Short mmCIF file of C-alpha atoms and ligand atoms in Angstrom, two decimals:
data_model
loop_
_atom_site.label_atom_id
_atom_site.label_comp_id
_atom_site.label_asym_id
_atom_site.label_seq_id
_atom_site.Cartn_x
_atom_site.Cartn_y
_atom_site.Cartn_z
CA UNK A 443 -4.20 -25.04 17.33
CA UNK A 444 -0.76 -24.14 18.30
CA UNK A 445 2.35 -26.40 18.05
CA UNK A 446 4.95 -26.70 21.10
CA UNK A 447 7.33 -26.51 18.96
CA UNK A 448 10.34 -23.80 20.58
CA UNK A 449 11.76 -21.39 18.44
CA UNK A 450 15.53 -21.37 18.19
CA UNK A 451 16.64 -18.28 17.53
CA UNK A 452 20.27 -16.76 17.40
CA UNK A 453 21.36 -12.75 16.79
CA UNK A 454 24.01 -10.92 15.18
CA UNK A 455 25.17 -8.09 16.53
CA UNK A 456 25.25 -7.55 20.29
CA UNK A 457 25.25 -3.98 20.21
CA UNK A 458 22.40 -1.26 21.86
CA UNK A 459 18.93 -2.98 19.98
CA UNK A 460 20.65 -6.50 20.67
CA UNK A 461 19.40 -5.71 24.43
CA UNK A 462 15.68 -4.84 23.38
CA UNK A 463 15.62 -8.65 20.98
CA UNK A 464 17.29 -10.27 23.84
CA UNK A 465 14.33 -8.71 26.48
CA UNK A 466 11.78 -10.12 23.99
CA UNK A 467 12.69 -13.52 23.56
CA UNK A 468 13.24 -13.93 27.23
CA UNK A 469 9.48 -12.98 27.74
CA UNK A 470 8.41 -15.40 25.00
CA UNK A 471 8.04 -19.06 26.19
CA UNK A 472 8.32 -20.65 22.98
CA UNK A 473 11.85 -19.07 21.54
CA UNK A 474 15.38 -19.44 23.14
CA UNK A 475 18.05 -17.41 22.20
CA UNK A 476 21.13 -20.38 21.76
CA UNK A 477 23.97 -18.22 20.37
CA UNK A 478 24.65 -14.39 19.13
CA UNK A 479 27.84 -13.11 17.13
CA UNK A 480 29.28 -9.76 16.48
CA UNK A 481 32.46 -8.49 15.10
CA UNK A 482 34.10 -8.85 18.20
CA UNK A 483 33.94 -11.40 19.83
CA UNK A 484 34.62 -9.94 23.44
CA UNK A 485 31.47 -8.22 22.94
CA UNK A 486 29.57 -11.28 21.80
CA UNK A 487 30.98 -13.14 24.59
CA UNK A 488 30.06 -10.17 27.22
CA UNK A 489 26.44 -10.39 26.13
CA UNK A 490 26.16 -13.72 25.95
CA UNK A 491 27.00 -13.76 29.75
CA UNK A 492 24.61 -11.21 30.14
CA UNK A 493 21.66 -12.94 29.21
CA UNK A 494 22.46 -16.64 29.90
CA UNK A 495 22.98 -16.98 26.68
CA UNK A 496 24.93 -20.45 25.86
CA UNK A 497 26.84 -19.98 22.63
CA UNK A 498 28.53 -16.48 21.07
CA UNK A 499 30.48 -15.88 18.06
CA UNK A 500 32.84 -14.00 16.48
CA UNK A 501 31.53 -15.13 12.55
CA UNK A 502 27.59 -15.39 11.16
CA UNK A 503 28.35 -18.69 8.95
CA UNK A 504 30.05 -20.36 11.68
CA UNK A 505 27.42 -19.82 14.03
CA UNK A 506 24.50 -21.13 11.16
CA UNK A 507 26.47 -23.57 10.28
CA UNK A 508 26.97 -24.65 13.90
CA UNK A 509 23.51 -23.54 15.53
CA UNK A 510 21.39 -24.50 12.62
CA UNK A 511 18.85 -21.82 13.82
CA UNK A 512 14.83 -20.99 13.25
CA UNK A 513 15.37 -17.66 12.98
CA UNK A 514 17.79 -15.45 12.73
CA UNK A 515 17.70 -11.55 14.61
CA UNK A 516 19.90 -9.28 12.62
CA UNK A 517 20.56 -6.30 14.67
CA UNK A 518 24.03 -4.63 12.99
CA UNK A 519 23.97 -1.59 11.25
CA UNK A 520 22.42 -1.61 7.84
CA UNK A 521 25.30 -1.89 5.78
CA UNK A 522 25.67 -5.66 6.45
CA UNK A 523 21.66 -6.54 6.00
CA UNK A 524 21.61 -8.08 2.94
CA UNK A 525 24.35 -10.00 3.31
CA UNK A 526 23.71 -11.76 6.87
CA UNK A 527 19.72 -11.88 5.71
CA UNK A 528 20.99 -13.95 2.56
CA UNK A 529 23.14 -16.23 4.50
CA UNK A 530 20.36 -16.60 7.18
CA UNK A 531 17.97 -17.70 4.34
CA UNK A 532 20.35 -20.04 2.89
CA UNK A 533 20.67 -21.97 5.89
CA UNK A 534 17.49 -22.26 6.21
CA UNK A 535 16.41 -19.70 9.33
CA UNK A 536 13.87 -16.85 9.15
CA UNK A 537 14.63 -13.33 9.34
CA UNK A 538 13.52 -10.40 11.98
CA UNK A 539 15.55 -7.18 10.75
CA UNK A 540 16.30 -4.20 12.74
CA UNK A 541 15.42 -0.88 10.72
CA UNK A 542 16.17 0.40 8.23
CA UNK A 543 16.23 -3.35 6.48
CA UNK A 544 18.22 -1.90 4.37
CA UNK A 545 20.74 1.03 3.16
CA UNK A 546 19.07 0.52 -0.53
CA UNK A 547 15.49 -0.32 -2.06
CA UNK A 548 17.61 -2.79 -4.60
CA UNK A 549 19.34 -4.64 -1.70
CA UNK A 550 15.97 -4.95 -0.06
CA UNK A 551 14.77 -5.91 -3.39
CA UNK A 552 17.48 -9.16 -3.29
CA UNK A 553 16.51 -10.00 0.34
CA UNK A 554 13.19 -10.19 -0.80
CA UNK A 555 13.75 -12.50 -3.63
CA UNK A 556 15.99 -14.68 -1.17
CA UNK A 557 12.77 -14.96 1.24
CA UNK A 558 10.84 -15.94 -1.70
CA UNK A 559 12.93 -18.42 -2.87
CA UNK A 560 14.11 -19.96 0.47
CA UNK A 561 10.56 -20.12 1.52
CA UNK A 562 11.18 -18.03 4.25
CA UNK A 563 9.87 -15.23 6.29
CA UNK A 564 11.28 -11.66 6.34
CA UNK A 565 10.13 -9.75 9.03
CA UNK A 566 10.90 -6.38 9.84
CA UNK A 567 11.48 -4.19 12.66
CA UNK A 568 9.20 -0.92 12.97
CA UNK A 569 8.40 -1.43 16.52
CA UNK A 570 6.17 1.96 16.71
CA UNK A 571 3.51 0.37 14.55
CA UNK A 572 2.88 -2.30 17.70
CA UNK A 573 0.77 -1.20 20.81
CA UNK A 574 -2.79 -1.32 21.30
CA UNK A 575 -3.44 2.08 20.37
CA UNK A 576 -2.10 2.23 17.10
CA UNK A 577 -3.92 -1.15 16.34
CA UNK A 578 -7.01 0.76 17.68
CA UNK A 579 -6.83 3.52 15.40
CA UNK A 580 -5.67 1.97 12.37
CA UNK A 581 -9.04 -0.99 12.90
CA UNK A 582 -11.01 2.45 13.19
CA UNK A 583 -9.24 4.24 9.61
CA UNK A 584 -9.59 0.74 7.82
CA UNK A 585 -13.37 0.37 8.69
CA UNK A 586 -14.36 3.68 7.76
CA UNK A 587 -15.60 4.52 11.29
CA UNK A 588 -13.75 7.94 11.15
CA UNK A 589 -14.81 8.61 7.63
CA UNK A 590 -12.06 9.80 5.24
CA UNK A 591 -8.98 10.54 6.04
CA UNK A 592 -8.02 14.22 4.46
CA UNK A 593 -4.95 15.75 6.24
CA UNK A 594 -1.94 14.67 8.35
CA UNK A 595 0.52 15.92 10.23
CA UNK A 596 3.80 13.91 10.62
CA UNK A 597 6.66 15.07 12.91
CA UNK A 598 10.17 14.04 13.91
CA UNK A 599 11.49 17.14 15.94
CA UNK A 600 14.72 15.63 17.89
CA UNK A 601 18.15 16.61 18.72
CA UNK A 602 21.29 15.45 17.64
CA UNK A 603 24.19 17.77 19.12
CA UNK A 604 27.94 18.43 17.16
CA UNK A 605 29.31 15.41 19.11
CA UNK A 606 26.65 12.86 17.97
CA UNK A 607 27.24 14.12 14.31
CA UNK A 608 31.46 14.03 15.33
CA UNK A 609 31.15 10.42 15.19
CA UNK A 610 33.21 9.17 11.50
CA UNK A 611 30.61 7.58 10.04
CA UNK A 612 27.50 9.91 11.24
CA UNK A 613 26.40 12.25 8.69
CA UNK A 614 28.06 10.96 5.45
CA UNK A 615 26.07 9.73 2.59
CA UNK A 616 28.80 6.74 2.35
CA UNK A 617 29.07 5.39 5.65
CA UNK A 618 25.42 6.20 6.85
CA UNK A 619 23.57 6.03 3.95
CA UNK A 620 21.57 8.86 4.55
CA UNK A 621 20.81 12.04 6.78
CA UNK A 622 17.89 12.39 9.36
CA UNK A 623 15.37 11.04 7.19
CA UNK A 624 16.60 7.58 7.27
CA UNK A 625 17.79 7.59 10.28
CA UNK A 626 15.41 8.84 12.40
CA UNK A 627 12.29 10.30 10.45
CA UNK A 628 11.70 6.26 9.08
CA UNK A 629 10.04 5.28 12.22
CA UNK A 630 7.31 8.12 12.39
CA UNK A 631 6.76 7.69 8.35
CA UNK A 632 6.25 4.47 8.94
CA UNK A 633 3.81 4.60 11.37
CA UNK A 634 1.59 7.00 9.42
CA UNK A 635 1.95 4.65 6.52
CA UNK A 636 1.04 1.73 8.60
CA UNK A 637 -1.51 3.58 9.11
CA UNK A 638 -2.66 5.54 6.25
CA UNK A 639 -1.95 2.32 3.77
CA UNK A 640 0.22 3.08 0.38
CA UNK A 641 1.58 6.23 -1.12
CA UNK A 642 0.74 7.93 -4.42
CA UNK A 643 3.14 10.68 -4.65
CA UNK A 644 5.89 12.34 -3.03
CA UNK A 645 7.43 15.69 -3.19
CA UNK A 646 10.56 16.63 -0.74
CA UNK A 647 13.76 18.58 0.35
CA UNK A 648 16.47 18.43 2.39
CA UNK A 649 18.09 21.01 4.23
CA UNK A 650 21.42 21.50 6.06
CA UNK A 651 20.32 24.08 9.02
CA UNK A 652 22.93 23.58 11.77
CA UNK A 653 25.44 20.52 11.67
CA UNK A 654 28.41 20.03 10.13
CA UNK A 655 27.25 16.91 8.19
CA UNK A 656 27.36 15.94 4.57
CA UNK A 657 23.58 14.67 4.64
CA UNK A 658 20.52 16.32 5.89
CA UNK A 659 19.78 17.44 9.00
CA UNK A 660 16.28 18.20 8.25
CA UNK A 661 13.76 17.37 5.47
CA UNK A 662 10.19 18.58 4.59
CA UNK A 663 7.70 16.66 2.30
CA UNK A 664 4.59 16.26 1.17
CA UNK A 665 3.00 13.11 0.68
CA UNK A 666 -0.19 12.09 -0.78
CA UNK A 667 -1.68 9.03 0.29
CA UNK A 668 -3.69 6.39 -2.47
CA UNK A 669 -7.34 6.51 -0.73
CA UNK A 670 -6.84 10.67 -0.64
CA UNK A 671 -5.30 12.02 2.04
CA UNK A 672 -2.32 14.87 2.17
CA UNK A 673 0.36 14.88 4.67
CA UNK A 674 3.35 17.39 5.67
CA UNK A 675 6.45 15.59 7.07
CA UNK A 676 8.96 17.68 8.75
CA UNK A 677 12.15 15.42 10.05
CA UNK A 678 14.98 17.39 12.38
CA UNK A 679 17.63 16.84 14.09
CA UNK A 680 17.98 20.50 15.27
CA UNK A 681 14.91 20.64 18.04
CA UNK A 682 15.41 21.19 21.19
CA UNK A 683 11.99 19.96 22.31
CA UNK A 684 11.84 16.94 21.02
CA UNK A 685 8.40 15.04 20.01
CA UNK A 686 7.64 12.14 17.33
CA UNK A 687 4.08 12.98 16.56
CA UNK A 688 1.25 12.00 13.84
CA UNK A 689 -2.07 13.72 13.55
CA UNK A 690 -5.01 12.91 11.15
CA UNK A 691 -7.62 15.04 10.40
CA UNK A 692 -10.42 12.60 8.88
CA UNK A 693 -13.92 13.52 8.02
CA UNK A 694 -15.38 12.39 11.69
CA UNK A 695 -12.57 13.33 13.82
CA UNK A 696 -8.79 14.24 14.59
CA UNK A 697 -6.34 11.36 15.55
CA UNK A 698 -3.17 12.55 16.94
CA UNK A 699 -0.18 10.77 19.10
CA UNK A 700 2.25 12.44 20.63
CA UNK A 701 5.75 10.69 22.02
CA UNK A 702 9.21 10.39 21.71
CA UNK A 703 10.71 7.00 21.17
CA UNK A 704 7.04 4.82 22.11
CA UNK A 705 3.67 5.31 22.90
CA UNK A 706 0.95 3.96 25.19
CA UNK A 707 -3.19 5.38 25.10
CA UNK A 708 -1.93 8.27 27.05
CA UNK A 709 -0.31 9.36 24.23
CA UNK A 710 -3.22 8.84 21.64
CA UNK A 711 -6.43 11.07 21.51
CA UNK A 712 -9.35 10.65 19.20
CA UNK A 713 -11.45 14.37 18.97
CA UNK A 714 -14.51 14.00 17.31
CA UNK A 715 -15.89 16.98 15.05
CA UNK A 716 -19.03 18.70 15.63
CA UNK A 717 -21.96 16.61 15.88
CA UNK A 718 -19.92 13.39 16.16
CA UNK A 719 -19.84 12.91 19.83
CA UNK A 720 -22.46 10.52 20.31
CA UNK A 721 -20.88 8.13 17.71
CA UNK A 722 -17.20 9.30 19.26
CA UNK A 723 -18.30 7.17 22.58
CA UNK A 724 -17.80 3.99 20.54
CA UNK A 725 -14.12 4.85 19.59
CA UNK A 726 -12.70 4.40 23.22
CA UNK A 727 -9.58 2.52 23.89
CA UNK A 728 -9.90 -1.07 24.71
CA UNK A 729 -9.50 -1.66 28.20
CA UNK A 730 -6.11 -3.48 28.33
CA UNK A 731 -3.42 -1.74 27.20
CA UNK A 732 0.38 -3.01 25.71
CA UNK A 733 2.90 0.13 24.81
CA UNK A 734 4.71 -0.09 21.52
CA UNK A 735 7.77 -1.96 21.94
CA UNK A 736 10.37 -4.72 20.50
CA UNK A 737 8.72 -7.06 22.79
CA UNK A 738 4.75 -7.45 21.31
CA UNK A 739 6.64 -6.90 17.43
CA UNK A 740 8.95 -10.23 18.12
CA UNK A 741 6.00 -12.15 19.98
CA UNK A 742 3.57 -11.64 17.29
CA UNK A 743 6.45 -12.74 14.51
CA UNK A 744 7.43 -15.65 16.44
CA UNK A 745 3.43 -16.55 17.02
CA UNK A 746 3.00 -16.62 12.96
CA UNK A 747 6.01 -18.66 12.49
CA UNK A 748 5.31 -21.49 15.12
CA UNK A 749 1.67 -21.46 13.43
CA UNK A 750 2.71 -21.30 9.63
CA UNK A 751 0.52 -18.07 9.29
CA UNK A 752 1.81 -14.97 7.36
CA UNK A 753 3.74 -12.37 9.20
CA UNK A 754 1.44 -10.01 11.13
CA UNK A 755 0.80 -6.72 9.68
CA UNK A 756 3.01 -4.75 12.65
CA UNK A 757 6.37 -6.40 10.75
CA UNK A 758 4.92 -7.03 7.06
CA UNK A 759 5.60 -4.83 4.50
CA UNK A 760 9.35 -3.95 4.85
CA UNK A 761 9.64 -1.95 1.88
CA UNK A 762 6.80 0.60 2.70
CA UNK A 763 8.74 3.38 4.77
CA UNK A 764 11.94 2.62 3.15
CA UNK A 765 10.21 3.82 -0.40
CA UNK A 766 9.27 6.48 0.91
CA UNK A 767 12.22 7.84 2.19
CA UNK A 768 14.08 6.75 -1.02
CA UNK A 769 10.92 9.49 -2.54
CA UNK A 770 12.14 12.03 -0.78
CA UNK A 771 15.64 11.60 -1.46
CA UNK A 772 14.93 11.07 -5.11
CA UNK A 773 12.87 14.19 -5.30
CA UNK A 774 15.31 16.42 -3.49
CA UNK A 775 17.30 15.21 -6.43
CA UNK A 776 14.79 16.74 -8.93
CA UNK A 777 14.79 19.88 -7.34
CA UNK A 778 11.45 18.95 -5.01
CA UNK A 779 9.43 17.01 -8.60
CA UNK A 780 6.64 14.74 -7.74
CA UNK A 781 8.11 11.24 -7.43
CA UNK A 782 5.89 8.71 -7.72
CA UNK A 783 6.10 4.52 -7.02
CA UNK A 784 6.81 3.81 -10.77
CA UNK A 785 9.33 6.94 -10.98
CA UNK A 786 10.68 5.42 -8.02
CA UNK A 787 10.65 1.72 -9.48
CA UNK A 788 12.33 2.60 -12.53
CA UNK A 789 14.59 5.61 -11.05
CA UNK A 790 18.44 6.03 -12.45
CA UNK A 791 19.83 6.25 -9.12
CA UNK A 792 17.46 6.20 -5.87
CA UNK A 793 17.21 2.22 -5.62
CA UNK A 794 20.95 2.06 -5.54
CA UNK A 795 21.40 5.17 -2.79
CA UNK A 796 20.03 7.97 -1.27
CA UNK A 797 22.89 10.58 -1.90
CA UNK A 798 21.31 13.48 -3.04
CA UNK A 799 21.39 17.51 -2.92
CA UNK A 800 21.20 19.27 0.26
CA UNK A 801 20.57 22.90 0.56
CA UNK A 802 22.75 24.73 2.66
CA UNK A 803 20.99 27.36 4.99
CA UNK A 804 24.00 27.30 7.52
CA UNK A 805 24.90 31.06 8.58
N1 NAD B 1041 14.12 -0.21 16.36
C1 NAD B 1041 14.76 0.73 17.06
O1 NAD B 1041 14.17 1.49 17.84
C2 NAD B 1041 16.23 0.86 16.90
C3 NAD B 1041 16.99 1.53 17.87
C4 NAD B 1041 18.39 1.60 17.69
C5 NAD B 1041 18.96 1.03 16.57
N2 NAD B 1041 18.19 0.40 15.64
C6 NAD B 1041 18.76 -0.21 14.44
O2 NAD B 1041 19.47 -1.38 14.84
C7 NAD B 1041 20.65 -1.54 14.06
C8 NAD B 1041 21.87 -1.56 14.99
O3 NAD B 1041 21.91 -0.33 15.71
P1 NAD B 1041 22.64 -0.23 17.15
O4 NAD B 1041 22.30 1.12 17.67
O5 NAD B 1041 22.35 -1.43 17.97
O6 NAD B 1041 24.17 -0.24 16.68
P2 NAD B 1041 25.47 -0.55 17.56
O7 NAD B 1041 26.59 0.12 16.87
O8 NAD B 1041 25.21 -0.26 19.01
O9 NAD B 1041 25.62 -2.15 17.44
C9 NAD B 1041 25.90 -2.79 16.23
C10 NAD B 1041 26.72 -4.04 16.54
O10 NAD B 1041 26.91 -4.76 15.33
C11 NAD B 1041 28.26 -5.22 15.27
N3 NAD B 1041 28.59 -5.41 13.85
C12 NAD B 1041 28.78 -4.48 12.91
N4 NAD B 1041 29.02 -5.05 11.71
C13 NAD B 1041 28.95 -6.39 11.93
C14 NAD B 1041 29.09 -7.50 11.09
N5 NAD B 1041 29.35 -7.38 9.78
N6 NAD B 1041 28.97 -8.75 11.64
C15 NAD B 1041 28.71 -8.88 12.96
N7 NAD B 1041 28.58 -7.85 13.81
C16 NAD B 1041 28.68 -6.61 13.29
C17 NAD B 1041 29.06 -4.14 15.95
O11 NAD B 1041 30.30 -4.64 16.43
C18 NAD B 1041 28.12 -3.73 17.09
O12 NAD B 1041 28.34 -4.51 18.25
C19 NAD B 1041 20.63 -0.40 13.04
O13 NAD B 1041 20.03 -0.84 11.85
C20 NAD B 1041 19.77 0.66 13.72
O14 NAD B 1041 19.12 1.53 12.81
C21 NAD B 1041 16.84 0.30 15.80
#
C-alpha cells in the first residue's frame, strides 16, 4: 500500500544539476520542492523564480531550521558534502547526493555513520545506472542467463579543451580533488560495477598526455571483479570522439552500450555467441522503454522513502565507484601494485585524498 503522504524536499545549490533535481521533482506527484539555497543568494533567488519555487536561501541551517524538510537534495560541488549531508541528517531530512558523494572515502565514511545514526537514508546520485536497459542487463548477469561474465571493456573517451582545464580550481588535486578519473571516469565505473557487483583487485596509472593540469588527464586500469571477471578502464579527457561505453564479454554473449552522457535500448546490444541464438530470443528488451536520467533515479528514491522500503539498488551503494577510483589513485601511488578492498580499508593516505603521482608524457 502506498501512503499520500508528499515529500517535502528542499536543495542546496542552484547551480547546472540543480536544473535536472528540480525537472524530477516536478514530474513526481508526491514531492514539492519548498525552498533551495546556494552561496549566493541572487542565484538561489533566480532559480527559485524559475521553478515556482516558494522559499530560497542564502544559508543551509537557516533553511532546515526554517523548512524542516523530508529530504534534502545536495547538489554543490563535493567539497561541501559531508558537511551539508551531516546537517541534513541532524535535522532530521534524508539525503539524495549529487556525485561524487564525496571528495574522500573517510568523509563518506562519516556521512555514512550520520545516516546510520540519524536513521536516515543516504541516497546517491549515479544516474547512468537507471534506465530500462541497464536494469535489463544487469536482471540477465545476476540470473546467470548470460553465463559468466569473463572480460570487459570500460571507456570514458571525452574532451576537455585548455579553457575548461583554465578554470582555478579545474585540474588541481586541492581544489578538485582529483583528475579525470573522479571527475568524469566515476560514472562509467560505476555503471560496470552496478553491474558487474564488487571488486577484488585493482591495478592503475595516471597519465598527464596533453593539459596543463596538476592531476590526470587520463588513467588506465585493470580491475578484477569478485565472481571472475577482468576489465580494462581507460578514462580521457584528450578524445576528440567522444563515447562512454561498457562491453562484457560473458560465456553466452557480448553486452555492450555505447553513449555519451545517457543511454536508451538503442544504445544497448546483446550478441549472442555461436550456438546461442535460439536462447538469445529470450533476452530482448522489454517493450517500454525509460532512458537513464535524474528523473527515474529521484522517483524511485522518493517511492522507497514514502513506503519505508530500503533505497533501490540504482542509488544504494554510494561507496562502490568511489572505492574504486580511490584504487586507482592509491595504486598509481605504488607505482601500478595491486590494491585491494582491505589495502584500500587500511591505506596510509587514499581514504583521506586522492593526490597521487602522475606521469608526465607531455612533449
Ligand atoms: N549526475 C550528473 O550527471 C552530474 C552532472 C553535473 C554535475 N554533477 C555533480 O553535481 C555537483 C554540482 O555540480 P554543478 O555542475 O551543478 O556545479 P555548479 O558550479 O554549476 O553549481 C554548484 C552550486 O553550488 C553553490 N555552492 C557552492 N558551495 C556552496 C555551499 N557551501 N553552500 C551552498 N551553495 C554552494 C555554487 O554557488 C553553485 O551555484 C558536483 O558534485 C558534480 O560532480 C553531476
Amino acid at each position: 500500500m502506498t501512503s499520500e503522504k508528499t515529500l517535502r524536499a528542499v536543495l542546496v545549490g542552484t547551480g547546472a544539476v540543480a536544473n535536472a533535481h528540480a525537472r524530477a521533482v516536478d514530474a513526481y506527484p508526491r514531492a514539492e520542492l519548498v525552498a533551495v539555497a546556494d552561496l549566493s543568494h541572487e542565484k538561489a533567488r533566480e532559480f527559485a523564480s524559475r521553478y515556482g519555487i516558494a522559499a530560497a536561501y542564502d544559508d543551509l541551517d537557516a533553511m532546515l531550521a526554517e523548512e524542516r524538510p523530508d529530504v534534502v537534495l545536495v547538489c554543490t560541488p563535493p567539497g561541501p558534502h559531508r558537511a551539508q549531508t551531516l546537517a541534513a541528517f541532524a535535522s532530521g531530512a534524508h539525503v539524495i547526493v549529487e556525485k561524487p558523494p564525496a571528495p574522500s572515502l573517510d568523509e563518506l565514511d562519516d556521512m555514512r555513520a550520520a545516516a546510520a545514526a540519524a536513521d536516515r537514508e543516504l541516497a546517491v546520485v549515479f544516474q547512468q545506472r537507471t534506465g530500462t536497459a541497464a536494469a535489463h542487463v544487469r536482471a540477465l548477469l545476476q540470473s546467470g542467463a548470460l553465463g559468466r561474465p569473463l572480460v570487459a571493456m570500460c571507456q570514458t573517451l571525452w574532451f576537455r579543451d585548455a579553457e575548461y582545464f583554465a578554470v582555478p580550481w579545474r585540474g588541481r588535486w586541492e581544489t578538485e580533488g582529483g583528475g579525470t578519473t573522479l571527475g568524469h571516469g566515476i560514472h562509467q565505473l560505476d555503471l560496470l560495477a552496478h553491474l558487474l557487483g564488487d571488486w577484488a583487485s585493482v591495478q592503475g596509472r595516471l597519465w598527464r598526455l596533453d593539459r596543463e593540469t596538476e592531476t590526470e588527464d587520463a588513467s588506465t586500469a585493470t580491475i578484477l571483479f569478485e565472481q571472475g571477471a577482468v576489465a580494462q578502464v581507460i578514462t580521457s579527457a584528450v578524445s576528440p570522439r567522444e563515447t562512454s561505453s561498457i562491453r562484457i564479454d560473458t560465456q553466452k554473449a557480448t553486452v555492450t552500450v555505447d553513449h555519451l552522457y545517457g543511454h536508451g535500448h538503442d544504445d544497448w546490444r546483446i550478441t549472442p555467441a555461436p550456438g546461442f541464438e535460439a536462447e538469445a530470443e529470450g533476452w530482448g528488451f522489454p517493450e517500454s522503454e525509460e532512458r537513464s536520467d535524474h528523473e527515474p533515479l529521484l522517483r524511485d528514491v522518493f517511492d522507497a522513502l514514502l513506503d519505508g522500503r530500503p533505497l533501490p539498488p540504482t542509488a544504494d551503494a554510494p561507496a562502490r565507484s568511489l572505492e574504486l577510483v580511490a584504487a586507482i589513485y592509491a595504486s598509481a601511488a605504488a607505482d601500478g601494485a595491486v590494491i585491494t578492498p582491505s589495502d584500500l580499508a587500511r591505506h596510509p593516505t587514499h581514504r583521506a585524498g586522492f593526490e597521487s603521482p602522475v606521469t608526465d608524457l607531455r612533449r
